Short mmCIF file of C-alpha atoms and ligand atoms in Angstrom, two decimals:
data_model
loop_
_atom_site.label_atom_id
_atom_site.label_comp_id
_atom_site.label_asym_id
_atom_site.label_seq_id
_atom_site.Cartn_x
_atom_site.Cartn_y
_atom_site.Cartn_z
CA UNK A 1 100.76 82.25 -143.04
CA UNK A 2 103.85 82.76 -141.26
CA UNK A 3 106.13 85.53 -143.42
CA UNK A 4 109.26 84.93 -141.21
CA UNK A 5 111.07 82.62 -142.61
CA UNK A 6 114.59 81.50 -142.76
CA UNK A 7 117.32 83.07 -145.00
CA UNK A 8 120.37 83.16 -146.81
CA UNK A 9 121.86 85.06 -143.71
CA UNK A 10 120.68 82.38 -141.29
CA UNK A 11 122.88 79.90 -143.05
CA UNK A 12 126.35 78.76 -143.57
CA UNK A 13 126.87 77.85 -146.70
CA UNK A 14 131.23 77.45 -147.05
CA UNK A 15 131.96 74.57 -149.53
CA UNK A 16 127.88 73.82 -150.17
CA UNK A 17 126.36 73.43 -153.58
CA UNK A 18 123.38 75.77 -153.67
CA UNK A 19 120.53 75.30 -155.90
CA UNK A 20 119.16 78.79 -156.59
CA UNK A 21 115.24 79.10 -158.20
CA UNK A 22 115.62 82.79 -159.94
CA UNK A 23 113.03 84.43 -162.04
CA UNK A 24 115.25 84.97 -165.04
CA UNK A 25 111.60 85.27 -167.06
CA UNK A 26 113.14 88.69 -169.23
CA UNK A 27 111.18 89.90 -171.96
CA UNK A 28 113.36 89.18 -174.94
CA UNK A 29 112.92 91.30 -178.49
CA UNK A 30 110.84 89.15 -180.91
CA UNK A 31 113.12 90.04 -183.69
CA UNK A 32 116.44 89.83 -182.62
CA UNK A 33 115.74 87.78 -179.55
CA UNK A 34 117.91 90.34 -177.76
CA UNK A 35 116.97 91.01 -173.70
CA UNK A 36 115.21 94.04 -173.75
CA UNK A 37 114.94 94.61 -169.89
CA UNK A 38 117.20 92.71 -167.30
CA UNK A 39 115.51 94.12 -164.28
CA UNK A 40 115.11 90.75 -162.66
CA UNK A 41 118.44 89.34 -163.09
CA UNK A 42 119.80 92.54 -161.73
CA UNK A 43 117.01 92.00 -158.66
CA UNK A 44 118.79 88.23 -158.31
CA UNK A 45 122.65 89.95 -158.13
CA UNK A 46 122.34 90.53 -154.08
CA UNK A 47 121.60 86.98 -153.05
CA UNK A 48 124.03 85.44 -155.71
CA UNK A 49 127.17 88.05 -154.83
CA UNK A 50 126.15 86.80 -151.06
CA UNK A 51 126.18 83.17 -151.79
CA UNK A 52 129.39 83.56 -154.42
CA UNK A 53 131.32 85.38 -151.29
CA UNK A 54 130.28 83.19 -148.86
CA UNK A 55 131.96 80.08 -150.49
CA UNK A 56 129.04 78.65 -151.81
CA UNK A 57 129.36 77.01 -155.36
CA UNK A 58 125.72 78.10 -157.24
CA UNK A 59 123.82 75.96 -159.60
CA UNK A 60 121.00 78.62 -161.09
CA UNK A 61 117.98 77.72 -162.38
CA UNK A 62 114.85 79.39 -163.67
CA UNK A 63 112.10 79.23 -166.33
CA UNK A 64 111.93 81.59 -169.44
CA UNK A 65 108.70 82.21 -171.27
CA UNK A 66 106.18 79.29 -172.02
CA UNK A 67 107.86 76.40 -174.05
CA UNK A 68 104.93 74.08 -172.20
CA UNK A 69 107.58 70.95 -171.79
CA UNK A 70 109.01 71.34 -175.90
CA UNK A 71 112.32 72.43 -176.39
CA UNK A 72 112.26 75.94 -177.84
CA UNK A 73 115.81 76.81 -178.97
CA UNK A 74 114.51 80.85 -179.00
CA UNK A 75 113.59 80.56 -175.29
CA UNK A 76 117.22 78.85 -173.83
CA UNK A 77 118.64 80.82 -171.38
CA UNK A 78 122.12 81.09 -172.68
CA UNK A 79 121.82 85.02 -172.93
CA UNK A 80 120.79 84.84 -169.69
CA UNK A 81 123.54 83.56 -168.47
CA UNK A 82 125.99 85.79 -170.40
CA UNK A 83 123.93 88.87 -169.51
CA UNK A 84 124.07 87.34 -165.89
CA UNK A 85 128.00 86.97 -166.28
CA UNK A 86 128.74 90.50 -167.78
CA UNK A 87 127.07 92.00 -164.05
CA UNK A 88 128.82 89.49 -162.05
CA UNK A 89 131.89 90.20 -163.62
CA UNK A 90 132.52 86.82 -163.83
CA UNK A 91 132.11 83.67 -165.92
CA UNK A 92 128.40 81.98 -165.60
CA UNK A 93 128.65 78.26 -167.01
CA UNK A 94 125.88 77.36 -168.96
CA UNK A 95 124.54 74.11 -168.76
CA UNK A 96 122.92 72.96 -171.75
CA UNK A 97 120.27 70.63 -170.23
CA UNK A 98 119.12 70.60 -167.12
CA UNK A 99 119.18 67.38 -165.39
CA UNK A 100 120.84 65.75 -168.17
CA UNK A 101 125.00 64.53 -168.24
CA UNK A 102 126.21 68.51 -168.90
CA UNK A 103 124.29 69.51 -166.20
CA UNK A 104 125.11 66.98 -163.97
CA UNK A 105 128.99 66.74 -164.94
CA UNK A 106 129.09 70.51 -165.10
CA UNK A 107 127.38 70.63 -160.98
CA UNK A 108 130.03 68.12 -159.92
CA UNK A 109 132.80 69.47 -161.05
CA UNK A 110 131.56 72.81 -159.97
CA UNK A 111 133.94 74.90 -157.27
CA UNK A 112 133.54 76.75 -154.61
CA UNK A 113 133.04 80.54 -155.33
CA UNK A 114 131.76 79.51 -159.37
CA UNK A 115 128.33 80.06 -160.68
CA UNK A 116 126.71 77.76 -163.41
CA UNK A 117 123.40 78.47 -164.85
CA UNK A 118 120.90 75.34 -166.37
CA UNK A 119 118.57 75.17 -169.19
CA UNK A 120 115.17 76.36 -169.34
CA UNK A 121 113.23 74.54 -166.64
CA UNK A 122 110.36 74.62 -169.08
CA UNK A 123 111.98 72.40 -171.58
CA UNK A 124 110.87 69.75 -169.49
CA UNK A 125 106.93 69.10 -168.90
CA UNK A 126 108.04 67.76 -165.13
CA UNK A 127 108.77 71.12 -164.12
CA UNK A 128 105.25 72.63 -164.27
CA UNK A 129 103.73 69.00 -163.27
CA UNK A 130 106.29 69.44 -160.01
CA UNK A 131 107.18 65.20 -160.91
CA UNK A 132 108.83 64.22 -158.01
CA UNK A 133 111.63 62.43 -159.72
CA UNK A 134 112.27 65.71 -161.65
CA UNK A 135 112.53 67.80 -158.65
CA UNK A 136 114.51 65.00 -157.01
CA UNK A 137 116.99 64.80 -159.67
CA UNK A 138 117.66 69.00 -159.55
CA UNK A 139 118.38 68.48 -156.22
CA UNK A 140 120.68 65.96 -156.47
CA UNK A 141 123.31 68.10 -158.04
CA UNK A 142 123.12 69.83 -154.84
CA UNK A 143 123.48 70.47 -151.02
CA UNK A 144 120.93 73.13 -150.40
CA UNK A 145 118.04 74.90 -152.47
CA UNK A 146 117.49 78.83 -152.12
CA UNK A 147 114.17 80.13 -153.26
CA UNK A 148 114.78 83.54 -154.61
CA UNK A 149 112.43 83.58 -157.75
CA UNK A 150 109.30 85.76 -156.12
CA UNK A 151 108.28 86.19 -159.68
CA UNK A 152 106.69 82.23 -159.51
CA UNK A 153 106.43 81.27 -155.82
CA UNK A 154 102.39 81.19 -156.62
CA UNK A 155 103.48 78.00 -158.67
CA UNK A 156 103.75 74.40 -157.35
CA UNK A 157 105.92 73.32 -159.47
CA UNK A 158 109.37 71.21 -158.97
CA UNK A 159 111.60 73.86 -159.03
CA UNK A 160 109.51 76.23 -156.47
CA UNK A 161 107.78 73.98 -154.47
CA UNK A 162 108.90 70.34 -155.10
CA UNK A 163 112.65 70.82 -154.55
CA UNK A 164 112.26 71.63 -151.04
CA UNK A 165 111.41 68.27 -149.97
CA UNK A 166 114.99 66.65 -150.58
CA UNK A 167 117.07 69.84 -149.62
CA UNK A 168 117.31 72.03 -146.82
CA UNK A 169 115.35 75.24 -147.96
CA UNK A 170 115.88 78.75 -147.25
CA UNK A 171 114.50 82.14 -148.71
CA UNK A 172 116.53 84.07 -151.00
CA UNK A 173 117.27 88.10 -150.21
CA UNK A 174 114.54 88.78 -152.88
CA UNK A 175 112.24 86.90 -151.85
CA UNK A 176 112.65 87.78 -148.06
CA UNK A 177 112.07 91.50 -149.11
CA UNK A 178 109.04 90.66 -151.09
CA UNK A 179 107.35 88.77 -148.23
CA UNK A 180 108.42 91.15 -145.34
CA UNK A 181 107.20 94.28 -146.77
CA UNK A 182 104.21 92.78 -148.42
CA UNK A 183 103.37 90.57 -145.22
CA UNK A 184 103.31 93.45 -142.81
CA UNK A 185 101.47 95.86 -145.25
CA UNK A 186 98.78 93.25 -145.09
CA UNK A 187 99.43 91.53 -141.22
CA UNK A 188 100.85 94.67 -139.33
CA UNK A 189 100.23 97.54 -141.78
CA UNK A 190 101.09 101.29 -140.55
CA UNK A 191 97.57 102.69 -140.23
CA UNK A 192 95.73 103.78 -142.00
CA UNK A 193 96.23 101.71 -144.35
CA UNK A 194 94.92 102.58 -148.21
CA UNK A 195 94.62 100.26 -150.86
CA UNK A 196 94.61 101.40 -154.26
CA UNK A 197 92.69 99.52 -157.07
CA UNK A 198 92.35 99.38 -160.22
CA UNK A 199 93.08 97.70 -163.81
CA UNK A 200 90.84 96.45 -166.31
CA UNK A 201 88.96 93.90 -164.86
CA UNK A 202 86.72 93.50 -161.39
CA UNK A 203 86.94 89.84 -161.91
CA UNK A 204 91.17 90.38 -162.06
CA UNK A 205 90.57 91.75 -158.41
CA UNK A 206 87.62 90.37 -157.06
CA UNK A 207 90.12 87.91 -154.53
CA UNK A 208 91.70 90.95 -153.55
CA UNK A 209 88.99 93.59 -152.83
CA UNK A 210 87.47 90.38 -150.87
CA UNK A 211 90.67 89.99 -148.84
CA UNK A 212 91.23 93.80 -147.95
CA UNK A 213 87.63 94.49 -147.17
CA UNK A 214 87.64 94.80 -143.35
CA UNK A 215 91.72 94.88 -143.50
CA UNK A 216 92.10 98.63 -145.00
CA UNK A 217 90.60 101.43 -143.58
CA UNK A 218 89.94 102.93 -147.18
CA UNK A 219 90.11 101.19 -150.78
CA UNK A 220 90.12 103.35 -153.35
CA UNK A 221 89.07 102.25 -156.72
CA UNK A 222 89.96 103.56 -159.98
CA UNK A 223 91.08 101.96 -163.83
CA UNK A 224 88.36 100.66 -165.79
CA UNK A 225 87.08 98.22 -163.11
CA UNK A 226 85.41 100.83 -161.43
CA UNK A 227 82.93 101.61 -164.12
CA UNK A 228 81.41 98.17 -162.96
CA UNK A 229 80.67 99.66 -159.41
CA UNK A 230 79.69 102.98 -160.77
CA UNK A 231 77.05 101.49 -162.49
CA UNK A 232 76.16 99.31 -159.53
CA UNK A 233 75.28 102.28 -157.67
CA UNK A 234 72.68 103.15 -160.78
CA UNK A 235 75.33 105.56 -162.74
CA UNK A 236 75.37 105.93 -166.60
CA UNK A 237 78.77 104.21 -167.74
CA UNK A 238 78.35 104.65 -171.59
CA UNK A 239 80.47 102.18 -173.46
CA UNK A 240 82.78 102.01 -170.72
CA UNK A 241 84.18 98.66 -169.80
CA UNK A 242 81.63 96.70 -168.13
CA UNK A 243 81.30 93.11 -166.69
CA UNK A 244 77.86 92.65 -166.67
CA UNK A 245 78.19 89.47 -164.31
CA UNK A 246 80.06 91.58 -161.76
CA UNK A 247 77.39 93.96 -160.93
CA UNK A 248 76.00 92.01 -158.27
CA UNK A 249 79.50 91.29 -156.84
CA UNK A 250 80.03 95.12 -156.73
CA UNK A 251 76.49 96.24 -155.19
CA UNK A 252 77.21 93.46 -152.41
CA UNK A 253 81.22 94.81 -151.83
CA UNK A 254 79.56 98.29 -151.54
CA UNK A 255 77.02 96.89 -149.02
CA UNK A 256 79.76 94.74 -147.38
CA UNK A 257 81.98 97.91 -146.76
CA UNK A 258 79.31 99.96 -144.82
CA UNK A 259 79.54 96.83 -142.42
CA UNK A 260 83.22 96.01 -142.44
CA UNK A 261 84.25 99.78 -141.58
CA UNK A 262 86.81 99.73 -144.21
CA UNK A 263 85.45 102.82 -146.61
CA UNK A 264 85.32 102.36 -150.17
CA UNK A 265 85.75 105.29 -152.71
CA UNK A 266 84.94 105.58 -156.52
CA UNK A 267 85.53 108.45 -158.53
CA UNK A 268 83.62 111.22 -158.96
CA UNK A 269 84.75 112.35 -162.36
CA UNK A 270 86.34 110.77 -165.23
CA UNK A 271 87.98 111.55 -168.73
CA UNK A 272 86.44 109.82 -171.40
CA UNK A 273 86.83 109.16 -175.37
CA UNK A 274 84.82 108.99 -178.25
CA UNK A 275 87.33 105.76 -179.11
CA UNK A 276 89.51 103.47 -177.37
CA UNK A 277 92.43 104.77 -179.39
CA UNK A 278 94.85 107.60 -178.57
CA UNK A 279 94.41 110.59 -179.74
CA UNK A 280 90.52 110.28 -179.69
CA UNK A 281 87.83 112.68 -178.78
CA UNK A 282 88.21 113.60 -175.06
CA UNK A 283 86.08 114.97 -172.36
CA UNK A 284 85.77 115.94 -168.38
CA UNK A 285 82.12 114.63 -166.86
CA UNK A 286 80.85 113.47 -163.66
CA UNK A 287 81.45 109.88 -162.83
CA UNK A 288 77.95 108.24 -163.57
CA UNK A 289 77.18 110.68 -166.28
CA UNK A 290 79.06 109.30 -169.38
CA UNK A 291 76.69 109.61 -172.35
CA UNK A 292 75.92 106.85 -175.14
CA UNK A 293 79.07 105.73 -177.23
CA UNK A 294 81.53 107.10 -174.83
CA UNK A 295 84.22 105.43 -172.54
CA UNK A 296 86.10 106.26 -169.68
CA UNK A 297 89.49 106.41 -169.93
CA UNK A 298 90.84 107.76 -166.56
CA UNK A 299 89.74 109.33 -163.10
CA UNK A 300 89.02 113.06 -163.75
CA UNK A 301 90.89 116.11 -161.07
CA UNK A 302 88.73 115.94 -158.50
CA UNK A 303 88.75 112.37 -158.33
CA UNK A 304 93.02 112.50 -157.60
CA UNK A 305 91.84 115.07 -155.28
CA UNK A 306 90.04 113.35 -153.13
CA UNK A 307 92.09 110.02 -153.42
CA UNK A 308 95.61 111.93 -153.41
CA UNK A 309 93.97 113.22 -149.65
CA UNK A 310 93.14 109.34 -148.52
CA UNK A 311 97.18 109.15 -149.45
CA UNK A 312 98.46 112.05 -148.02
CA UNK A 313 96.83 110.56 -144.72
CA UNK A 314 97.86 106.95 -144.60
CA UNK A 315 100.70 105.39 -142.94
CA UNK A 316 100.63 102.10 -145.22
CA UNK A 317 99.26 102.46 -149.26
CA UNK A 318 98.99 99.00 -151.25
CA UNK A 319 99.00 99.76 -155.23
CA UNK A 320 97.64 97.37 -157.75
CA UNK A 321 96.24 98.45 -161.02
CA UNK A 322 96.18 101.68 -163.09
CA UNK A 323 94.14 104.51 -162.89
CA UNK A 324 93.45 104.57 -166.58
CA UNK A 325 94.56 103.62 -169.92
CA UNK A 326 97.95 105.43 -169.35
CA UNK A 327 99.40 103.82 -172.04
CA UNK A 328 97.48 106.80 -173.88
CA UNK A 329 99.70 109.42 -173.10
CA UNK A 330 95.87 111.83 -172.56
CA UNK A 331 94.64 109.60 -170.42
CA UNK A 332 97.92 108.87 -168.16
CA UNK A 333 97.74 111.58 -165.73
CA UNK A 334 95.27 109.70 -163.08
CA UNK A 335 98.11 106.93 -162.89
CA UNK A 336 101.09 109.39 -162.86
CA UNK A 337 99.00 111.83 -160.35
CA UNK A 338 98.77 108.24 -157.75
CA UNK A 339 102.39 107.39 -158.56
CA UNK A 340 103.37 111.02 -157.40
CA UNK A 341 100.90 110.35 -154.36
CA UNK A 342 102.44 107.66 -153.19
CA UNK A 343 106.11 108.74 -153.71
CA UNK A 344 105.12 112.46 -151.38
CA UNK A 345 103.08 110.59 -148.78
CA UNK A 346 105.54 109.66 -146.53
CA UNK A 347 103.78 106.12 -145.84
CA UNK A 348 104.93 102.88 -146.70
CA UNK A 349 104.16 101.59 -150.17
CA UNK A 350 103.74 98.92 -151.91
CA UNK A 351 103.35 98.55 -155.41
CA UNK A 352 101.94 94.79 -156.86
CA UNK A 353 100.98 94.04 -160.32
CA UNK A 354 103.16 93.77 -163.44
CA UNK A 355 101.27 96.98 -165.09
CA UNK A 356 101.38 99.38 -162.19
CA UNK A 357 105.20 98.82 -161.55
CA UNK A 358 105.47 99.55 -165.27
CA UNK A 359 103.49 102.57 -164.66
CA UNK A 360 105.93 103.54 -161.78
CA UNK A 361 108.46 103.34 -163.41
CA UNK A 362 107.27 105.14 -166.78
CA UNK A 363 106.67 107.65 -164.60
CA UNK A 364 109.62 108.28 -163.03
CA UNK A 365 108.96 106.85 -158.91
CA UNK A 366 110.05 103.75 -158.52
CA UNK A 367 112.75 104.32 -156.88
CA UNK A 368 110.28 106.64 -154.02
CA UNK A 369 108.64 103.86 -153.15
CA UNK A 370 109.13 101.18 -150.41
CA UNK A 371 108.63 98.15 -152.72
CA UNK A 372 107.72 97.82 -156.30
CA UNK A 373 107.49 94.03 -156.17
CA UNK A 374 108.87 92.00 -158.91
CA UNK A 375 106.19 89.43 -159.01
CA UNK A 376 103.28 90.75 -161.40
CA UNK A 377 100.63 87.34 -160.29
CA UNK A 378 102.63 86.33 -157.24
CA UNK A 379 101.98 89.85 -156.04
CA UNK A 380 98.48 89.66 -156.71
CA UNK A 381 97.63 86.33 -155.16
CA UNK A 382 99.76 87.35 -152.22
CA UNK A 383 97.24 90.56 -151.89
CA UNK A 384 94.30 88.10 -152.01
CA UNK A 385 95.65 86.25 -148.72
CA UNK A 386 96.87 82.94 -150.98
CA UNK A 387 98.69 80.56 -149.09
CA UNK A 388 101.92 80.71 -152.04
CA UNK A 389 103.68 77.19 -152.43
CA UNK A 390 106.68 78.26 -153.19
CA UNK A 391 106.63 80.07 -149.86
CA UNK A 392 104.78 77.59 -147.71
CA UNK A 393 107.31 75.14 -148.74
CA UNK A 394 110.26 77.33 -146.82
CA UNK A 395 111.01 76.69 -142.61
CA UNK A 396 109.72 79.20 -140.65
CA UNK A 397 113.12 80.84 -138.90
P1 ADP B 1 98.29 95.09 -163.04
O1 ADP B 1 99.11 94.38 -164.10
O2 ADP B 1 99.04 96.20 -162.40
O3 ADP B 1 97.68 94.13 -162.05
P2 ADP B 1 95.95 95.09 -164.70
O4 ADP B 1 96.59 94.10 -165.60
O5 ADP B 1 94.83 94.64 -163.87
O6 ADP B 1 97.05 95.80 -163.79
O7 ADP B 1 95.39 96.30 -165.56
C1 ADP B 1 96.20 97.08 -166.42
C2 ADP B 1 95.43 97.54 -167.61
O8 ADP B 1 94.22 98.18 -167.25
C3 ADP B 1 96.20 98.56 -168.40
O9 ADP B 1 96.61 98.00 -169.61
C4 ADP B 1 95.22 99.71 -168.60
O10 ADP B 1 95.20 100.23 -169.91
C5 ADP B 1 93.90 99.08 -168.28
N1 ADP B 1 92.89 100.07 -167.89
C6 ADP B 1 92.97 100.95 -166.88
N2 ADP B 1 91.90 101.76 -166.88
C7 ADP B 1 91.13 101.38 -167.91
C8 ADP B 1 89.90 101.85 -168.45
N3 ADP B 1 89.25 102.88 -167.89
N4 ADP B 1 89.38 101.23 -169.53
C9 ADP B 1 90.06 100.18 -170.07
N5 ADP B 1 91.22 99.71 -169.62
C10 ADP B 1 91.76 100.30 -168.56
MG1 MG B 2 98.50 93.26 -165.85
#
């Protein structure tokens, strides 16, 4: 997969009516229905402010939530598109439909240097089916179609993927950053390279330990996934989380990375509880001695030791997946001790997965790392060497 491809600043587009894919997918208060983080439209403001100066008239468009093809009145995107508006510092016209008559008159009569925003892709089931017709009739109501929504490239669907077909495509700034620093982690990392891993699940990460096997020079696994491995290698894991059905898959990764010459580290001690529930019972032991009715929680001080060391030393680290439950303020040093890693090491980083950037930035260090990426899955199936629609479908420059 070629990461190179063309851009926003490879274009001209004076007097052109862009259709711009943004993830505008905010997490909205249940009560009040109020935007309770607007991270990604502020991640969106560099490519529209580019577009908006260059001439270009912008017709947004992005998903929000799952409304499965029904039209949700609590999921529109109309406080999007004020929120949108109030960091612009100027008016966003809102669209209410999205290839219907306001949509369409509101696109035409649409002027240079003027943003408009539609309606909830979702509303309509031929989004996520990527209907041609659909994605046909977006991109009537414009010249050109800019891909800056990283947050679903790993979706065919009409407005990632389909689009492209009837409009010149280029990448957005967001999405260029995303695929540039994540591309040469993984195609032309600084070396060492050091992947961190960890999470709930194995099966979560199985494509991605699969993918970086022979690709890092050390993986380093931690979270509860690891309690899997540990008791692949004959440890006692207690109550810990366990897939049962991953064992194999473990023993064989273990086996796979004697032979691939990418070393693999587990811990070597780990907090656990007497409950999964904060403010439980909590102990220091040995990694494969955790007795009967206890579960691990997080990797113990020695085991940051030793991984903070495979850090210190590597010119490219790749994050995805806590350390522990560190949404249990006992057991959140493990992640915060990696996140504090990372930020000192002086190497590249990368941070995937929707949970570890939220750890990051908990923590205080996401603004000491390289890239904190904004797509939770896209990031994840990028790690596991996907070819991503949404990106496939863009020219190479
Ligand atoms: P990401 O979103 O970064 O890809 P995951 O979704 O795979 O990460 O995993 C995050 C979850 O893993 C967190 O909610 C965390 O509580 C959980 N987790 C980490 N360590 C453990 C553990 N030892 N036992 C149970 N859950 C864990
Ligand atoms: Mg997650």
């Amino acid at each position: 997969m070629n990461y190179n491809k063309r851009t926003i600043s490879d274009g001209d587009f004076r007097g052109k009516k862009v259709l711009l894919r943004c993830d505008f997918n905010v997490p909205l208060d249940k009560a009040t229905g109020a935007i309770t983080n607007d991270k990604r439209i502020v991640a969106a403001l560099p490519t529209i402010r580019y577009l908006l100066d260059q001439g270009a008239a912008v017709i947004a468009c992005s998903h929000l939530g799952k409304p499965k093809g029904t039209w949700k009145p609590e999921l529109t995107l109309a406080p999007v598109a004020e929120r949108l508006g109030e960091l612009l510092g100027r008016p966003v016209i809102f669209a209410h439909d999205i290839v219907g008559e306001d949509a369409r008159a509101k696109a035409a009569a649409l002027q240079p240097g003027q943003i408009m925003l539609l309606e909830n892709l979702r509303f309509d089931k031929r989004e996520e089916q990527n209907d041609p017709a659909f994605a046909r009739a977006l991109a009537d109501m414009a010249d050109v179609y800019v891909s800056d929504a990283f947050g679903t490239v790993h979706r065919a669907h009409a407005s990632t993927a389909g689009v492209a077909a009837f409009l010149p495509a280029y990448a957005g700034f967001l999405v260029r950053k995303e695929i540039s620093l994540m591309g040469k982690a993984l195609m032309a990392p600084n070396r060492p390279l050091v992947a961190v891993l960890g999470g709930a699940k194995v099966s979560d990460k199985i494509g991605v330990i699969e993918n970086l096997l022979g690709k890092a020079d050390t993986i380093l696994i931690g979270g509860g996934m690891a309690y899997t491995f540990i008791k692949a290698m004959g440890g006692s894991i207690g109550a810990s989380l366990l897939e049962a059905d991953r064992i194999d898959f473990a023993r064989d990764m273990l086996e796979k990375s004697r032979q691939s010459g990418t070393r693999l580290l587990l811990p070597v001690d780990t907090y656990i509880g007497d409950r999964f529930e904060a403010g439980c019972q909590k102990k220091l032991v040995p990694a494969g001695e955790i007795p009967d009715g206890w579960m691990g929680m997080d990797i113990g001080p020695k085991t940051v030791a030793l991984f903070t060391d495979a850090i210190r030393r590597s010119g490219t680290v790749v994050w995805n997946g806590p350390m522990g439950v560190f949404e249990f303020p006992e057991f959140a040093e493990g992640t915060r001790a990696m996140a504090q890693a990372l930020a000192e090491s002086g190497a590249d980083t990368i941070v995937g997965g929707g949970d570890s950037a939220a750890a990051v930035e908990k923590f205080g260090y996401a603004d000491q790392m390289t890239h904190v990426s904004t797509g939770g899955g896209a990031s994840l199936e990028f790690l596991e060497g996907h070819n991503l629609p949404g990106i496939a479908c863009l020219p190479d420059r």
